[in-house]
Amino acid sequence: MTIRTLIVDDEKLAIQGLQLRLQAFPDVEIIGTCANGREAIRAIKTEKPDLVFLDIQMPGFDGFSVVSGVMEIDPPLFVFVTAYQEHAIRAFEANAINYLMKPVDEGKLADTLDRVRTRLTEKRSAEEAEKLKDVLAEVAPEAMENMPGEEEGASRYERMINVKDRGQIFRVDVATIEHIEAAGDYMCIYTGDNSLILRETMKDLERRLDPRVFQRVHRSTIVNLDQVRQVKPHTNGECFLVLDSGAEVKVSRSYRDVVARFVH
């Protein structure tokens, strides 16, 4: 998979520095560069890149204006690159896949591109599935009737979890789970008014939970996105999720793209 990439920045040296760092990733193809927001909107609509590295503060149209200006088309993935920490929460609101500080750290760039690959694979898989459905609807409508719907696809995930804790077995409705924290091979399950200990690894528990609802926001924390009522910005690009019970859970930099799933 080739990632067709556009770089937008009004600083020539910043463009050159990012181009140099991106040379380490053979699947990244830089299809162009732009020095301002107006050029960027035209290039995005014409070239249809997969990914745009976008400076925020530029004369005329800033980075957020560029995102707004291409919303009527199928937009690319955006990564904001800036020297200003205070724009982090707006980057979440603009559904950016990540937010990189200048000068760009090579390790954070590699992590960002891993997320881009994952998101593009998901997007392309969804597009291929829709094309297949369209073809089936035309040539084999009877096959469409046998395809599982969204509700059936969700049914493979657990709705109730049995937790053996303090000599008793508790039946926990997963919809009541606010968040889950890992402690070695044990999981602490919080339901707002109660907490239980489950002997299971986080990786195994993640497989049992619907990823559209339960998302990792930290190396050792899973959150029920349906229970999030507020996002509070924090330092260093991190933020806190305020849950229905009032509990606060920190989203680490490595997982902050999760916020874009429910902040609009």
PDB file of C-alpha atoms in Angstrom:
ATOM      1  CA  MET A   1       0.000   0.000   0.000  1.00  0.00           C
ATOM      2  CA  THR A   2       1.369   3.392  -1.025  1.00  0.00           C
ATOM      3  CA  ILE A   3       0.418   6.393   1.102  1.00  0.00           C
ATOM      4  CA  ARG A   4       0.021   9.358  -1.261  1.00  0.00           C
ATOM      5  CA  THR A   5       1.076  12.296   0.887  1.00  0.00           C
ATOM      6  CA  LEU A   6       0.808  16.084   0.686  1.00  0.00           C
ATOM      7  CA  ILE A   7       2.830  18.447   2.912  1.00  0.00           C
ATOM      8  CA  VAL A   8       1.422  21.899   3.705  1.00  0.00           C
ATOM      9  CA  ASP A   9       3.556  24.500   5.520  1.00  0.00           C
ATOM     10  CA  ASP A  10       4.442  28.137   4.919  1.00  0.00           C
ATOM     11  CA  GLU A  11       8.002  27.480   6.138  1.00  0.00           C
ATOM     12  CA  LYS A  12      10.225  26.009   3.433  1.00  0.00           C
ATOM     13  CA  LEU A  13      12.694  24.570   5.945  1.00  0.00           C
ATOM     14  CA  ALA A  14       9.859  22.780   7.781  1.00  0.00           C
ATOM     15  CA  ILE A  15       8.740  21.148   4.510  1.00  0.00           C
ATOM     16  CA  GLN A  16      12.302  20.072   3.705  1.00  0.00           C
ATOM     17  CA  GLY A  17      12.806  18.660   7.212  1.00  0.00           C
ATOM     18  CA  LEU A  18       9.627  16.586   7.027  1.00  0.00           C
ATOM     19  CA  GLN A  19      10.469  15.388   3.511  1.00  0.00           C
ATOM     20  CA  LEU A  20      13.844  14.226   4.800  1.00  0.00           C
ATOM     21  CA  ARG A  21      12.292  12.296   7.714  1.00  0.00           C
ATOM     22  CA  LEU A  22       9.662  10.696   5.469  1.00  0.00           C
ATOM     23  CA  GLN A  23      12.377   9.221   3.249  1.00  0.00           C
ATOM     24  CA  ALA A  24      12.792   6.525   5.907  1.00  0.00           C
ATOM     25  CA  PHE A  25       9.324   5.165   5.029  1.00  0.00           C
ATOM     26  CA  PRO A  26       9.314   3.550   1.560  1.00  0.00           C
ATOM     27  CA  ASP A  27       5.509   3.295   1.415  1.00  0.00           C
ATOM     28  CA  VAL A  28       5.130   7.095   1.708  1.00  0.00           C
ATOM     29  CA  GLU A  29       4.955   8.875  -1.663  1.00  0.00           C
ATOM     30  CA  ILE A  30       5.110  12.678  -1.431  1.00  0.00           C
ATOM     31  CA  ILE A  31       2.918  13.889  -4.293  1.00  0.00           C
ATOM     32  CA  GLY A  32       3.348  17.593  -3.614  1.00  0.00           C
ATOM     33  CA  THR A  33       3.892  20.467  -1.212  1.00  0.00           C
ATOM     34  CA  CYS A  34       1.907  23.655  -0.577  1.00  0.00           C
ATOM     35  CA  ALA A  35       2.928  26.930   1.045  1.00  0.00           C
ATOM     36  CA  ASN A  36      -0.514  28.126   2.115  1.00  0.00           C
ATOM     37  CA  GLY A  37      -4.068  27.054   2.816  1.00  0.00           C
ATOM     38  CA  ARG A  38      -5.584  28.066  -0.531  1.00  0.00           C
ATOM     39  CA  GLU A  39      -3.005  26.011  -2.426  1.00  0.00           C
ATOM     40  CA  ALA A  40      -3.675  23.113  -0.077  1.00  0.00           C
ATOM     41  CA  ILE A  41      -7.447  23.070  -0.688  1.00  0.00           C
ATOM     42  CA  ARG A  42      -6.915  23.100  -4.463  1.00  0.00           C
ATOM     43  CA  ALA A  43      -4.291  20.337  -4.269  1.00  0.00           C
ATOM     44  CA  ILE A  44      -6.414  18.131  -2.011  1.00  0.00           C
ATOM     45  CA  LYS A  45      -9.424  18.407  -4.318  1.00  0.00           C
ATOM     46  CA  THR A  46      -7.299  17.804  -7.433  1.00  0.00           C
ATOM     47  CA  GLU A  47      -4.739  15.230  -6.292  1.00  0.00           C
ATOM     48  CA  LYS A  48      -6.897  13.413  -3.689  1.00  0.00           C
ATOM     49  CA  PRO A  49      -4.016  12.431  -1.352  1.00  0.00           C
ATOM     50  CA  ASP A  50      -4.406   9.735   1.295  1.00  0.00           C
ATOM     51  CA  LEU A  51      -2.612  11.807   3.928  1.00  0.00           C
ATOM     52  CA  VAL A  52      -1.894  15.507   4.532  1.00  0.00           C
ATOM     53  CA  PHE A  53       0.715  16.826   6.959  1.00  0.00           C
ATOM     54  CA  LEU A  54      -0.770  20.221   7.752  1.00  0.00           C
ATOM     55  CA  ASP A  55       0.723  23.230   9.521  1.00  0.00           C
ATOM     56  CA  ILE A  56      -1.836  25.089  11.652  1.00  0.00           C
ATOM     57  CA  GLN A  57      -0.642  28.684  11.694  1.00  0.00           C
ATOM     58  CA  MET A  58      -0.315  29.983   8.127  1.00  0.00           C
ATOM     59  CA  PRO A  59      -1.147  33.372   6.601  1.00  0.00           C
ATOM     60  CA  GLY A  60      -4.663  33.554   5.174  1.00  0.00           C
ATOM     61  CA  PHE A  61      -6.301  30.142   5.555  1.00  0.00           C
ATOM     62  CA  ASP A  62      -4.978  28.314   8.615  1.00  0.00           C
ATOM     63  CA  GLY A  63      -4.879  24.535   8.962  1.00  0.00           C
ATOM     64  CA  PHE A  64      -8.370  24.277  10.460  1.00  0.00           C
ATOM     65  CA  SER A  65      -9.769  26.309   7.551  1.00  0.00           C
ATOM     66  CA  VAL A  66      -8.173  23.851   5.140  1.00  0.00           C
ATOM     67  CA  VAL A  67      -9.932  20.939   6.852  1.00  0.00           C
ATOM     68  CA  SER A  68     -13.262  22.803   6.703  1.00  0.00           C
ATOM     69  CA  GLY A  69     -12.674  23.645   3.053  1.00  0.00           C
ATOM     70  CA  VAL A  70     -12.510  20.019   1.891  1.00  0.00           C
ATOM     71  CA  MET A  71     -15.331  18.517   3.926  1.00  0.00           C
ATOM     72  CA  GLU A  72     -17.660  18.332   0.924  1.00  0.00           C
ATOM     73  CA  ILE A  73     -15.385  15.710  -0.661  1.00  0.00           C
ATOM     74  CA  ASP A  74     -14.111  12.445   0.798  1.00  0.00           C
ATOM     75  CA  PRO A  75     -11.341  14.067   2.871  1.00  0.00           C
ATOM     76  CA  PRO A  76      -7.859  12.619   3.399  1.00  0.00           C
ATOM     77  CA  LEU A  77      -6.368  11.808   6.784  1.00  0.00           C
ATOM     78  CA  PHE A  78      -4.855  14.850   8.468  1.00  0.00           C
ATOM     79  CA  VAL A  79      -1.823  15.098  10.745  1.00  0.00           C
ATOM     80  CA  PHE A  80      -1.297  18.555  12.214  1.00  0.00           C
ATOM     81  CA  VAL A  81       2.328  19.679  12.526  1.00  0.00           C
ATOM     82  CA  THR A  82       2.859  22.821  14.584  1.00  0.00           C
ATOM     83  CA  ALA A  83       5.028  24.599  17.112  1.00  0.00           C
ATOM     84  CA  TYR A  84       2.053  25.564  19.276  1.00  0.00           C
ATOM     85  CA  GLN A  85       0.897  23.167  22.002  1.00  0.00           C
ATOM     86  CA  GLU A  86      -2.358  25.032  22.713  1.00  0.00           C
ATOM     87  CA  HIS A  87      -3.977  23.849  19.462  1.00  0.00           C
ATOM     88  CA  ALA A  88      -4.145  20.206  20.603  1.00  0.00           C
ATOM     89  CA  ILE A  89      -7.830  20.085  21.578  1.00  0.00           C
ATOM     90  CA  ARG A  90      -8.915  21.729  18.308  1.00  0.00           C
ATOM     91  CA  ALA A  91      -6.881  19.108  16.468  1.00  0.00           C
ATOM     92  CA  PHE A  92      -8.993  16.437  18.179  1.00  0.00           C
ATOM     93  CA  GLU A  93     -12.158  18.282  17.208  1.00  0.00           C
ATOM     94  CA  ALA A  94     -11.013  18.408  13.588  1.00  0.00           C
ATOM     95  CA  ASN A  95     -10.625  14.599  13.618  1.00  0.00           C
ATOM     96  CA  ALA A  96      -6.873  14.773  13.040  1.00  0.00           C
ATOM     97  CA  ILE A  97      -5.203  11.396  13.253  1.00  0.00           C
ATOM     98  CA  ASN A  98      -2.378  12.924  15.286  1.00  0.00           C
ATOM     99  CA  TYR A  99      -0.753  16.170  16.390  1.00  0.00           C
ATOM    100  CA  LEU A 100       3.019  16.496  16.024  1.00  0.00           C
ATOM    101  CA  MET A 101       5.155  19.217  17.551  1.00  0.00           C
ATOM    102  CA  LYS A 102       7.990  20.869  15.611  1.00  0.00           C
ATOM    103  CA  PRO A 103      10.693  19.745  15.246  1.00  0.00           C
ATOM    104  CA  VAL A 104       9.081  16.411  14.415  1.00  0.00           C
ATOM    105  CA  ASP A 105      10.331  13.511  16.503  1.00  0.00           C
ATOM    106  CA  GLU A 106      11.193  10.481  14.349  1.00  0.00           C
ATOM    107  CA  GLY A 107       9.710   7.989  16.812  1.00  0.00           C
ATOM    108  CA  LYS A 108       6.403   9.881  17.007  1.00  0.00           C
ATOM    109  CA  LEU A 109       6.369  10.148  13.215  1.00  0.00           C
ATOM    110  CA  ALA A 110       6.755   6.365  12.906  1.00  0.00           C
ATOM    111  CA  ASP A 111       3.940   5.824  15.418  1.00  0.00           C
ATOM    112  CA  THR A 112       1.724   8.247  13.478  1.00  0.00           C
ATOM    113  CA  LEU A 113       2.329   6.437  10.195  1.00  0.00           C
ATOM    114  CA  ASP A 114       1.418   3.134  11.838  1.00  0.00           C
ATOM    115  CA  ARG A 115      -1.953   4.659  12.734  1.00  0.00           C
ATOM    116  CA  VAL A 116      -2.331   6.028   9.213  1.00  0.00           C
ATOM    117  CA  ARG A 117      -1.753   2.562   7.727  1.00  0.00           C
ATOM    118  CA  THR A 118      -4.323   1.053  10.069  1.00  0.00           C
ATOM    119  CA  ARG A 119      -6.910   3.739   9.302  1.00  0.00           C
ATOM    120  CA  LEU A 120      -6.355   3.486   5.540  1.00  0.00           C
ATOM    121  CA  THR A 121      -6.674  -0.288   5.636  1.00  0.00           C
ATOM    122  CA  GLU A 122      -9.961   0.014   7.529  1.00  0.00           C
ATOM    123  CA  LYS A 123     -11.218   2.660   5.114  1.00  0.00           C
ATOM    124  CA  ARG A 124     -10.292   0.680   2.017  1.00  0.00           C
ATOM    125  CA  SER A 125     -11.761  -2.516   3.448  1.00  0.00           C
ATOM    126  CA  ALA A 126     -15.035  -0.681   4.087  1.00  0.00           C
ATOM    127  CA  GLU A 127     -15.025   0.727   0.550  1.00  0.00           C
ATOM    128  CA  GLU A 128     -14.399  -2.725  -0.936  1.00  0.00           C
ATOM    129  CA  ALA A 129     -17.213  -4.176   1.166  1.00  0.00           C
ATOM    130  CA  GLU A 130     -19.612  -1.488  -0.101  1.00  0.00           C
ATOM    131  CA  LYS A 131     -18.583  -2.173  -3.713  1.00  0.00           C
ATOM    132  CA  LEU A 132     -19.178  -5.888  -3.166  1.00  0.00           C
ATOM    133  CA  LYS A 133     -22.622  -5.176  -1.728  1.00  0.00           C
ATOM    134  CA  ASP A 134     -23.484  -3.010  -4.739  1.00  0.00           C
ATOM    135  CA  VAL A 135     -22.438  -5.763  -7.137  1.00  0.00           C
ATOM    136  CA  LEU A 136     -24.351  -8.408  -5.194  1.00  0.00           C
ATOM    137  CA  ALA A 137     -27.442  -6.226  -5.111  1.00  0.00           C
ATOM    138  CA  GLU A 138     -27.386  -6.161  -8.926  1.00  0.00           C
ATOM    139  CA  VAL A 139     -26.356  -9.693  -9.876  1.00  0.00           C
ATOM    140  CA  ALA A 140     -27.375 -11.788  -6.854  1.00  0.00           C
ATOM    141  CA  PRO A 141     -29.987 -10.012  -4.730  1.00  0.00           C
ATOM    142  CA  GLU A 142     -30.805 -13.263  -2.950  1.00  0.00           C
ATOM    143  CA  ALA A 143     -27.253 -13.338  -1.552  1.00  0.00           C
ATOM    144  CA  MET A 144     -27.773  -9.915   0.011  1.00  0.00           C
ATOM    145  CA  GLU A 145     -30.659 -11.272   2.043  1.00  0.00           C
ATOM    146  CA  ASN A 146     -28.290 -13.748   3.726  1.00  0.00           C
ATOM    147  CA  MET A 147     -25.590 -11.210   4.596  1.00  0.00           C
ATOM    148  CA  PRO A 148     -25.325 -10.432   8.335  1.00  0.00           C
ATOM    149  CA  GLY A 149     -26.386  -6.944   9.332  1.00  0.00           C
ATOM    150  CA  GLU A 150     -24.571  -4.614  11.691  1.00  0.00           C
ATOM    151  CA  GLU A 151     -26.486  -5.913  14.701  1.00  0.00           C
ATOM    152  CA  GLU A 152     -25.521  -9.503  13.888  1.00  0.00           C
ATOM    153  CA  GLY A 153     -21.868  -8.503  13.506  1.00  0.00           C
ATOM    154  CA  ALA A 154     -21.946  -6.920  16.957  1.00  0.00           C
ATOM    155  CA  SER A 155     -23.465 -10.047  18.497  1.00  0.00           C
ATOM    156  CA  ARG A 156     -20.134 -11.872  18.474  1.00  0.00           C
ATOM    157  CA  TYR A 157     -18.934  -9.586  21.274  1.00  0.00           C
ATOM    158  CA  GLU A 158     -19.770 -10.183  24.929  1.00  0.00           C
ATOM    159  CA  ARG A 159     -22.825  -8.519  26.432  1.00  0.00           C
ATOM    160  CA  MET A 160     -22.357 -10.064  29.871  1.00  0.00           C
ATOM    161  CA  ILE A 161     -19.068 -10.970  31.567  1.00  0.00           C
ATOM    162  CA  ASN A 162     -18.728 -13.396  34.454  1.00  0.00           C
ATOM    163  CA  VAL A 163     -16.301 -12.097  37.070  1.00  0.00           C
ATOM    164  CA  LYS A 164     -15.135 -14.277  39.943  1.00  0.00           C
ATOM    165  CA  ASP A 165     -14.158 -11.877  42.714  1.00  0.00           C
ATOM    166  CA  ARG A 166     -13.714 -12.472  46.444  1.00  0.00           C
ATOM    167  CA  GLY A 167     -15.174 -15.968  46.178  1.00  0.00           C
ATOM    168  CA  GLN A 168     -18.321 -14.863  44.350  1.00  0.00           C
ATOM    169  CA  ILE A 169     -19.328 -14.841  40.700  1.00  0.00           C
ATOM    170  CA  PHE A 170     -20.768 -11.571  39.423  1.00  0.00           C
ATOM    171  CA  ARG A 171     -22.628 -11.133  36.148  1.00  0.00           C
ATOM    172  CA  VAL A 172     -21.585  -7.760  34.710  1.00  0.00           C
ATOM    173  CA  ASP A 173     -23.492  -6.085  31.882  1.00  0.00           C
ATOM    174  CA  VAL A 174     -20.715  -4.684  29.661  1.00  0.00           C
ATOM    175  CA  ALA A 175     -22.829  -1.588  28.919  1.00  0.00           C
ATOM    176  CA  THR A 176     -22.454  -0.597  32.599  1.00  0.00           C
ATOM    177  CA  ILE A 177     -18.640  -0.772  32.488  1.00  0.00           C
ATOM    178  CA  GLU A 178     -17.100   2.714  32.554  1.00  0.00           C
ATOM    179  CA  HIS A 179     -13.461   1.798  32.250  1.00  0.00           C
ATOM    180  CA  ILE A 180     -10.999  -1.043  32.796  1.00  0.00           C
ATOM    181  CA  GLU A 181      -7.484  -0.799  34.195  1.00  0.00           C
ATOM    182  CA  ALA A 182      -4.763  -3.427  33.890  1.00  0.00           C
ATOM    183  CA  ALA A 183      -2.600  -4.615  36.772  1.00  0.00           C
ATOM    184  CA  GLY A 184      -0.388  -7.387  35.427  1.00  0.00           C
ATOM    185  CA  ASP A 185      -2.606 -10.377  34.581  1.00  0.00           C
ATOM    186  CA  TYR A 186      -5.543  -8.828  36.442  1.00  0.00           C
ATOM    187  CA  MET A 187      -8.151  -6.369  35.207  1.00  0.00           C
ATOM    188  CA  CYS A 188      -9.895  -3.860  37.479  1.00  0.00           C
ATOM    189  CA  ILE A 189     -13.403  -3.343  36.083  1.00  0.00           C
ATOM    190  CA  TYR A 190     -15.167  -0.140  37.136  1.00  0.00           C
ATOM    191  CA  THR A 191     -18.922   0.225  36.716  1.00  0.00           C
ATOM    192  CA  GLY A 192     -19.368   3.645  38.294  1.00  0.00           C
ATOM    193  CA  ASP A 193     -20.620   2.411  41.675  1.00  0.00           C
ATOM    194  CA  ASN A 194     -18.555  -0.754  41.969  1.00  0.00           C
ATOM    195  CA  SER A 195     -15.180  -2.267  41.099  1.00  0.00           C
ATOM    196  CA  LEU A 196     -14.311  -5.916  40.453  1.00  0.00           C
ATOM    197  CA  ILE A 197     -11.120  -7.857  39.809  1.00  0.00           C
ATOM    198  CA  LEU A 198     -10.952 -10.177  36.800  1.00  0.00           C
ATOM    199  CA  ARG A 199      -8.011 -12.506  36.172  1.00  0.00           C
ATOM    200  CA  GLU A 200      -7.455 -12.007  32.444  1.00  0.00           C
ATOM    201  CA  THR A 201      -5.001 -10.154  30.215  1.00  0.00           C
ATOM    202  CA  MET A 202      -6.013  -6.900  28.590  1.00  0.00           C
ATOM    203  CA  LYS A 203      -5.355  -8.341  25.146  1.00  0.00           C
ATOM    204  CA  ASP A 204      -7.784 -11.223  25.724  1.00  0.00           C
ATOM    205  CA  LEU A 205     -10.410  -8.935  27.224  1.00  0.00           C
ATOM    206  CA  GLU A 206     -10.181  -6.548  24.268  1.00  0.00           C
ATOM    207  CA  ARG A 207     -11.094  -9.412  21.925  1.00  0.00           C
ATOM    208  CA  ARG A 208     -14.322  -9.967  23.857  1.00  0.00           C
ATOM    209  CA  LEU A 209     -15.478  -6.329  23.777  1.00  0.00           C
ATOM    210  CA  ASP A 210     -16.972  -4.400  20.863  1.00  0.00           C
ATOM    211  CA  PRO A 211     -14.177  -2.071  19.594  1.00  0.00           C
ATOM    212  CA  ARG A 212     -16.779   0.465  18.436  1.00  0.00           C
ATOM    213  CA  VAL A 213     -17.581   1.046  22.106  1.00  0.00           C
ATOM    214  CA  PHE A 214     -14.511  -0.013  24.116  1.00  0.00           C
ATOM    215  CA  GLN A 215     -11.234   1.630  23.156  1.00  0.00           C
ATOM    216  CA  ARG A 216      -7.731   1.620  24.626  1.00  0.00           C
ATOM    217  CA  VAL A 217      -6.808   5.171  25.683  1.00  0.00           C
ATOM    218  CA  HIS A 218      -3.666   4.288  27.593  1.00  0.00           C
ATOM    219  CA  ARG A 219      -1.279   1.348  27.651  1.00  0.00           C
ATOM    220  CA  SER A 220      -3.177  -0.022  30.669  1.00  0.00           C
ATOM    221  CA  THR A 221      -6.666   1.507  30.297  1.00  0.00           C
ATOM    222  CA  ILE A 222      -9.782   0.735  28.243  1.00  0.00           C
ATOM    223  CA  VAL A 223     -12.724   3.166  28.239  1.00  0.00           C
ATOM    224  CA  ASN A 224     -16.383   2.741  27.321  1.00  0.00           C
ATOM    225  CA  LEU A 225     -16.824   5.636  24.855  1.00  0.00           C
ATOM    226  CA  ASP A 226     -20.582   5.682  25.505  1.00  0.00           C
ATOM    227  CA  GLN A 227     -19.828   6.736  29.097  1.00  0.00           C
ATOM    228  CA  VAL A 228     -17.682   9.748  28.166  1.00  0.00           C
ATOM    229  CA  ARG A 229     -19.330  13.109  28.836  1.00  0.00           C
ATOM    230  CA  GLN A 230     -16.431  15.582  28.579  1.00  0.00           C
ATOM    231  CA  VAL A 231     -12.902  15.960  27.199  1.00  0.00           C
ATOM    232  CA  LYS A 232     -10.447  18.097  29.181  1.00  0.00           C
ATOM    233  CA  PRO A 233      -7.121  19.123  27.593  1.00  0.00           C
ATOM    234  CA  HIS A 234      -3.961  18.469  29.569  1.00  0.00           C
ATOM    235  CA  THR A 235      -0.266  19.181  29.056  1.00  0.00           C
ATOM    236  CA  ASN A 236       2.016  17.612  26.436  1.00  0.00           C
ATOM    237  CA  GLY A 237      -0.836  16.819  24.054  1.00  0.00           C
ATOM    238  CA  GLU A 238      -2.571  14.530  26.545  1.00  0.00           C
ATOM    239  CA  CYS A 239      -6.147  14.965  27.773  1.00  0.00           C
ATOM    240  CA  PHE A 240      -8.583  13.598  30.341  1.00  0.00           C
ATOM    241  CA  LEU A 241     -11.923  11.926  29.637  1.00  0.00           C
ATOM    242  CA  VAL A 242     -14.593  12.717  32.220  1.00  0.00           C
ATOM    243  CA  LEU A 243     -16.951   9.749  32.616  1.00  0.00           C
ATOM    244  CA  ASP A 244     -20.619   9.686  33.660  1.00  0.00           C
ATOM    245  CA  SER A 245     -19.675   8.872  37.261  1.00  0.00           C
ATOM    246  CA  GLY A 246     -17.353  11.897  37.399  1.00  0.00           C
ATOM    247  CA  ALA A 247     -14.216   9.740  37.234  1.00  0.00           C
ATOM    248  CA  GLU A 248     -11.401  11.094  35.045  1.00  0.00           C
ATOM    249  CA  VAL A 249      -9.212   8.911  32.818  1.00  0.00           C
ATOM    250  CA  LYS A 250      -6.078  10.187  31.112  1.00  0.00           C
ATOM    251  CA  VAL A 251      -5.621   9.648  27.372  1.00  0.00           C
ATOM    252  CA  SER A 252      -1.947   9.261  26.590  1.00  0.00           C
ATOM    253  CA  ARG A 253      -0.364  10.820  23.502  1.00  0.00           C
ATOM    254  CA  SER A 254      -0.077   7.403  21.870  1.00  0.00           C
ATOM    255  CA  TYR A 255      -3.850   6.891  21.888  1.00  0.00           C
ATOM    256  CA  ARG A 256      -5.221  10.415  21.485  1.00  0.00           C
ATOM    257  CA  ASP A 257      -6.647   9.709  18.004  1.00  0.00           C
ATOM    258  CA  VAL A 258      -9.345   7.765  19.865  1.00  0.00           C
ATOM    259  CA  VAL A 259     -10.798  11.106  20.993  1.00  0.00           C
ATOM    260  CA  ALA A 260     -11.587  11.959  17.385  1.00  0.00           C
ATOM    261  CA  ARG A 261     -14.129   9.126  17.296  1.00  0.00           C
ATOM    262  CA  PHE A 262     -16.558  10.999  19.496  1.00  0.00           C
ATOM    263  CA  VAL A 263     -15.434  14.662  19.555  1.00  0.00           C
ATOM    264  CA  HIS A 264     -16.954  16.594  16.640  1.00  0.00           C
TER     265      HIS A 264
END
